[in-house]
């Protein structure tokens, strides 16, 4: 294995060990070995379960999807693509079967844990719509806050006139964000404030920020959020498996 070539560059053969040494030089060797370990653990877990059957139809559908996405309609186009990838039709099927089993494993591991994850991390997943005014001096922020307490409806006008951030052009309106993305000093005051409240000033983005609470947005378990949660749960599962591994490196 040490002398076995894995690629040729300008007619010079590169051995497996040489390739690893190059990776070490640029600092990518740890990531390389991590990916190997992760794939090993996934495939070992797949072997231990009898619920991850993939039908021939599933594999053929995956091949159709690849051909469609890559514009490989004609058989000769598909054959040329396989050659470019140094694959045969059978090796592609084998690769796709492994990939589909890994996806099925991920679903099997994560699906029962999504709802408990939501319940445990509810505060991190709460979203809010805010408007803001950011000025350079604390005294200016305090003066503006006093004006807003007397005339709350003037928030947008004041934001347009005095705020330093780009959202002044839309009267200080910010895109909805997770409350957990706010600076820690602002999270709890915002979380307990009713809509319409003026919070701050807080030190933020090199200035002093006043926030107006517009609307609390209920957690919506859409496909994007569900996939983010699924990825996080699966990464945690992998990390726990990795922590139990005894690994010894022999090639370098």
CSV table of C-alpha atoms in Angstrom, one decimal:
chain,number,residue,atom,x,y,z
A,1,UNK,CA,0.0,0.0,0.0
A,2,UNK,CA,2.8,2.4,0.8
A,3,UNK,CA,4.3,2.2,-2.7
A,4,UNK,CA,0.9,1.7,-4.5
A,5,UNK,CA,0.3,4.7,-6.8
A,6,UNK,CA,-3.1,6.4,-6.5
A,7,UNK,CA,-2.6,9.1,-9.2
A,8,UNK,CA,-0.2,10.3,-11.9
A,9,UNK,CA,0.8,13.9,-12.3
A,10,UNK,CA,2.8,14.9,-15.4
A,11,UNK,CA,3.8,11.2,-15.9
A,12,UNK,CA,5.0,11.0,-12.3
A,13,UNK,CA,3.3,8.4,-10.1
A,14,UNK,CA,2.2,9.6,-6.7
A,15,UNK,CA,2.1,6.9,-4.0
A,16,UNK,CA,-0.5,6.6,-1.2
A,17,UNK,CA,2.1,7.7,1.4
A,18,UNK,CA,3.3,10.7,-0.7
A,19,UNK,CA,-0.3,11.8,-1.1
A,20,UNK,CA,-0.8,11.7,2.7
A,21,UNK,CA,2.4,13.6,3.2
A,22,UNK,CA,1.2,16.3,0.9
A,23,UNK,CA,-2.1,16.5,2.9
A,24,UNK,CA,-0.1,16.7,6.1
A,25,UNK,CA,2.0,19.6,4.7
A,26,UNK,CA,-1.1,21.7,4.0
A,27,UNK,CA,-2.7,20.7,7.2
A,28,UNK,CA,-5.6,18.6,5.7
A,29,UNK,CA,-4.5,15.2,6.9
A,30,UNK,CA,-6.6,15.2,10.1
A,31,UNK,CA,-9.7,16.1,8.1
A,32,UNK,CA,-8.9,13.3,5.6
A,33,UNK,CA,-8.6,10.7,8.4
A,34,UNK,CA,-11.7,12.0,10.1
A,35,UNK,CA,-13.7,11.5,6.9
A,36,UNK,CA,-12.4,7.9,6.7
A,37,UNK,CA,-13.4,7.3,10.3
A,38,UNK,CA,-16.8,8.7,9.8
A,39,UNK,CA,-17.5,6.6,6.7
A,40,UNK,CA,-16.2,3.5,8.5
A,41,UNK,CA,-18.5,4.0,11.4
A,42,UNK,CA,-21.5,4.7,9.1
A,43,UNK,CA,-20.9,1.5,7.1
A,44,UNK,CA,-20.4,-0.6,10.2
A,45,UNK,CA,-23.6,0.7,11.6
A,46,UNK,CA,-25.4,-0.1,8.3
A,47,UNK,CA,-24.1,-3.7,8.5
A,48,UNK,CA,-25.5,-4.0,12.0
A,49,UNK,CA,-29.0,-3.2,11.0
A,50,UNK,CA,-31.5,-5.2,8.9
A,51,UNK,CA,-33.9,-2.4,8.3
A,52,UNK,CA,-31.9,-0.5,5.6
A,53,UNK,CA,-32.8,-2.4,2.4
A,54,UNK,CA,-32.5,-0.4,-0.8
A,55,UNK,CA,-34.5,-1.7,-3.8
A,56,UNK,CA,-33.2,-1.9,-7.3
A,57,UNK,CA,-35.9,0.6,-8.2
A,58,UNK,CA,-34.5,3.1,-5.7
A,59,UNK,CA,-31.1,2.8,-7.2
A,60,UNK,CA,-32.4,3.2,-10.8
A,61,UNK,CA,-34.3,6.3,-9.7
A,62,UNK,CA,-31.1,7.7,-8.3
A,63,UNK,CA,-29.3,7.1,-11.6
A,64,UNK,CA,-32.1,8.7,-13.5
A,65,UNK,CA,-31.8,11.8,-11.2
A,66,UNK,CA,-28.0,11.9,-11.8
A,67,UNK,CA,-28.5,11.7,-15.6
A,68,UNK,CA,-31.2,14.4,-15.5
A,69,UNK,CA,-29.1,16.8,-13.3
A,70,UNK,CA,-26.0,16.4,-15.5
A,71,UNK,CA,-27.8,16.5,-18.9
A,72,UNK,CA,-26.8,12.8,-19.7
A,73,UNK,CA,-29.8,12.0,-21.7
A,74,UNK,CA,-28.0,10.1,-24.5
A,75,UNK,CA,-26.4,6.7,-23.6
A,76,UNK,CA,-23.1,7.8,-25.1
A,77,UNK,CA,-23.1,10.9,-22.9
A,78,UNK,CA,-23.7,8.8,-19.8
A,79,UNK,CA,-21.0,6.4,-20.8
A,80,UNK,CA,-18.5,9.2,-21.3
A,81,UNK,CA,-19.4,10.6,-17.9
A,82,UNK,CA,-18.8,7.2,-16.3
A,83,UNK,CA,-15.4,7.0,-17.9
A,84,UNK,CA,-14.5,10.5,-16.8
A,85,UNK,CA,-15.4,9.5,-13.2
A,86,UNK,CA,-13.4,6.2,-13.6
A,87,UNK,CA,-16.5,4.2,-12.8
A,88,UNK,CA,-18.4,1.4,-14.4
A,89,UNK,CA,-22.2,1.1,-14.3
A,90,UNK,CA,-22.0,-1.5,-11.6
A,91,UNK,CA,-19.6,0.5,-9.5
A,92,UNK,CA,-22.0,3.5,-9.8
A,93,UNK,CA,-24.9,1.3,-8.6
A,94,UNK,CA,-22.8,0.1,-5.7
A,95,UNK,CA,-21.8,3.6,-4.7
A,96,UNK,CA,-25.4,4.8,-4.9
A,97,UNK,CA,-26.7,1.9,-2.8
A,98,UNK,CA,-24.2,2.8,-0.1
A,99,UNK,CA,-25.2,6.4,-0.3
A,100,UNK,CA,-29.0,5.6,-0.1
A,101,UNK,CA,-28.4,3.3,2.8
A,102,UNK,CA,-26.5,6.0,4.6
A,103,UNK,CA,-29.4,8.4,4.0
A,104,UNK,CA,-31.8,5.9,5.4
A,105,UNK,CA,-29.6,5.3,8.4
A,106,UNK,CA,-29.5,9.0,9.1
A,107,UNK,CA,-33.3,9.1,9.0
A,108,UNK,CA,-33.6,6.1,11.2
A,109,UNK,CA,-31.2,7.6,13.8
A,110,UNK,CA,-32.5,11.2,13.8
A,111,UNK,CA,-36.3,11.0,13.2
A,112,UNK,CA,-37.2,9.9,16.8
A,113,UNK,CA,-35.0,12.6,18.2
A,114,UNK,CA,-36.3,15.7,16.3
A,115,UNK,CA,-39.2,16.5,18.6
A,116,UNK,CA,-37.2,16.1,21.8
A,117,UNK,CA,-34.5,18.3,20.2
A,118,UNK,CA,-37.1,21.0,19.5
A,119,UNK,CA,-38.4,20.9,23.1
A,120,UNK,CA,-34.9,21.1,24.6
A,121,UNK,CA,-33.7,23.9,22.3
A,122,UNK,CA,-36.9,25.9,22.0
A,123,UNK,CA,-35.3,29.1,23.2
A,124,UNK,CA,-32.5,28.8,20.6
A,125,UNK,CA,-35.0,28.3,17.8
A,126,UNK,CA,-37.3,31.2,18.6
A,127,UNK,CA,-37.4,33.9,15.9
A,128,UNK,CA,-38.2,37.5,16.2
A,129,UNK,CA,-38.8,40.5,13.8
A,130,UNK,CA,-37.1,43.6,15.0
A,131,UNK,CA,-36.4,47.2,13.9
A,132,UNK,CA,-33.3,49.0,15.0
A,133,UNK,CA,-31.6,52.4,15.2
A,134,UNK,CA,-27.8,52.4,15.5
A,135,UNK,CA,-26.0,55.7,16.4
A,136,UNK,CA,-22.4,56.5,17.3
A,137,UNK,CA,-22.8,58.0,20.8
A,138,UNK,CA,-24.6,56.6,23.8
A,139,UNK,CA,-26.0,60.0,24.7
A,140,UNK,CA,-27.5,60.3,21.3
A,141,UNK,CA,-29.1,56.9,21.7
A,142,UNK,CA,-30.6,57.8,25.1
A,143,UNK,CA,-32.0,61.1,23.6
A,144,UNK,CA,-33.6,59.2,20.8
A,145,UNK,CA,-35.1,56.6,23.2
A,146,UNK,CA,-36.7,59.4,25.2
A,147,UNK,CA,-38.2,60.8,22.0
A,148,UNK,CA,-39.5,57.4,21.0
A,149,UNK,CA,-41.1,56.9,24.4
A,150,UNK,CA,-43.1,60.1,23.8
A,151,UNK,CA,-43.8,59.4,20.1
A,152,UNK,CA,-43.3,55.6,19.3
A,153,UNK,CA,-44.7,56.1,15.7
A,154,UNK,CA,-41.6,58.2,14.8
A,155,UNK,CA,-39.3,55.1,15.0
A,156,UNK,CA,-39.1,54.6,11.2
A,157,UNK,CA,-38.6,58.3,10.5
A,158,UNK,CA,-35.8,58.6,13.1
A,159,UNK,CA,-34.1,55.4,11.7
A,160,UNK,CA,-34.1,56.9,8.2
A,161,UNK,CA,-32.6,60.1,9.5
A,162,UNK,CA,-30.1,59.1,12.1
A,163,UNK,CA,-29.3,55.3,11.9
A,164,UNK,CA,-25.8,54.3,10.7
A,165,UNK,CA,-26.8,50.9,9.3
A,166,UNK,CA,-28.0,50.0,5.8
A,167,UNK,CA,-31.4,49.1,7.0
A,168,UNK,CA,-32.1,52.8,7.6
A,169,UNK,CA,-33.3,52.8,4.0
A,170,UNK,CA,-36.2,50.5,5.1
A,171,UNK,CA,-36.9,52.4,8.3
A,172,UNK,CA,-34.7,50.2,10.4
A,173,UNK,CA,-36.6,47.0,9.7
A,174,UNK,CA,-34.4,43.9,10.0
A,175,UNK,CA,-35.0,40.5,8.5
A,176,UNK,CA,-36.4,38.0,11.1
A,177,UNK,CA,-33.6,36.3,13.1
A,178,UNK,CA,-33.2,33.8,15.8
A,179,UNK,CA,-33.2,35.4,19.2
A,180,UNK,CA,-30.0,33.3,20.0
A,181,UNK,CA,-28.3,35.3,17.2
A,182,UNK,CA,-28.6,38.5,19.1
A,183,UNK,CA,-25.8,39.7,21.4
A,184,UNK,CA,-26.2,37.9,24.8
A,185,UNK,CA,-26.9,41.2,26.6
A,186,UNK,CA,-30.0,41.7,24.3
A,187,UNK,CA,-31.4,38.2,24.2
A,188,UNK,CA,-33.3,38.1,27.5
A,189,UNK,CA,-34.7,41.7,27.4
A,190,UNK,CA,-36.0,41.1,23.9
A,191,UNK,CA,-37.4,37.7,24.8
A,192,UNK,CA,-39.6,39.1,27.6
A,193,UNK,CA,-40.6,42.4,25.9
A,194,UNK,CA,-44.0,42.8,24.4
A,195,UNK,CA,-44.3,43.8,20.7
A,196,UNK,CA,-43.8,47.6,20.4
A,197,UNK,CA,-41.3,47.8,23.2
A,198,UNK,CA,-38.1,49.8,22.7
A,199,UNK,CA,-35.1,48.0,24.1
A,200,UNK,CA,-31.6,49.3,24.7
A,201,UNK,CA,-29.3,51.0,24.0
A,202,UNK,CA,-26.9,48.1,23.6
A,203,UNK,CA,-23.3,48.3,22.3
A,204,UNK,CA,-23.5,46.8,18.8
A,205,UNK,CA,-21.6,47.0,15.5
A,206,UNK,CA,-19.4,49.8,16.7
A,207,UNK,CA,-22.3,51.9,17.9
A,208,UNK,CA,-25.2,52.1,20.2
A,209,UNK,CA,-28.3,50.2,19.2
A,210,UNK,CA,-32.0,50.6,20.0
A,211,UNK,CA,-34.3,47.7,19.2
A,212,UNK,CA,-38.0,47.8,18.7
A,213,UNK,CA,-39.8,44.4,19.1
A,214,UNK,CA,-42.1,44.0,16.1
A,215,UNK,CA,-43.3,40.4,16.2
A,216,UNK,CA,-42.5,37.0,17.8
A,217,UNK,CA,-42.4,34.3,15.1
A,218,UNK,CA,-43.6,30.8,16.2
A,219,UNK,CA,-41.2,28.0,15.5
A,220,UNK,CA,-42.1,26.4,12.2
A,221,UNK,CA,-40.7,23.0,11.5
A,222,UNK,CA,-40.3,23.5,7.8
A,223,UNK,CA,-38.0,21.3,5.6
A,224,UNK,CA,-35.0,23.6,6.0
A,225,UNK,CA,-35.1,23.7,9.8
A,226,UNK,CA,-35.9,20.0,10.0
A,227,UNK,CA,-32.8,19.2,7.9
A,228,UNK,CA,-30.6,21.5,10.0
A,229,UNK,CA,-31.8,19.7,13.1
A,230,UNK,CA,-31.3,16.3,11.5
A,231,UNK,CA,-27.7,17.2,10.5
A,232,UNK,CA,-27.0,18.4,14.0
A,233,UNK,CA,-28.4,15.2,15.6
A,234,UNK,CA,-26.5,13.0,13.2
A,235,UNK,CA,-23.2,14.9,13.7
A,236,UNK,CA,-23.6,14.4,17.5
A,237,UNK,CA,-24.3,10.7,17.0
A,238,UNK,CA,-21.1,10.4,14.9
A,239,UNK,CA,-19.1,12.4,17.4
A,240,UNK,CA,-20.2,10.0,20.2
A,241,UNK,CA,-19.2,7.0,18.1
A,242,UNK,CA,-15.9,8.5,17.3
A,243,UNK,CA,-15.2,9.2,21.0
A,244,UNK,CA,-15.5,5.4,21.6
A,245,UNK,CA,-13.1,4.5,18.9
A,246,UNK,CA,-9.5,3.3,19.4
A,247,UNK,CA,-7.5,4.6,16.4
A,248,UNK,CA,-3.9,3.9,15.6
A,249,UNK,CA,-2.2,5.4,12.5
A,250,UNK,CA,0.4,3.2,10.7
A,251,UNK,CA,1.2,4.8,7.4
A,252,UNK,CA,3.2,8.0,8.4
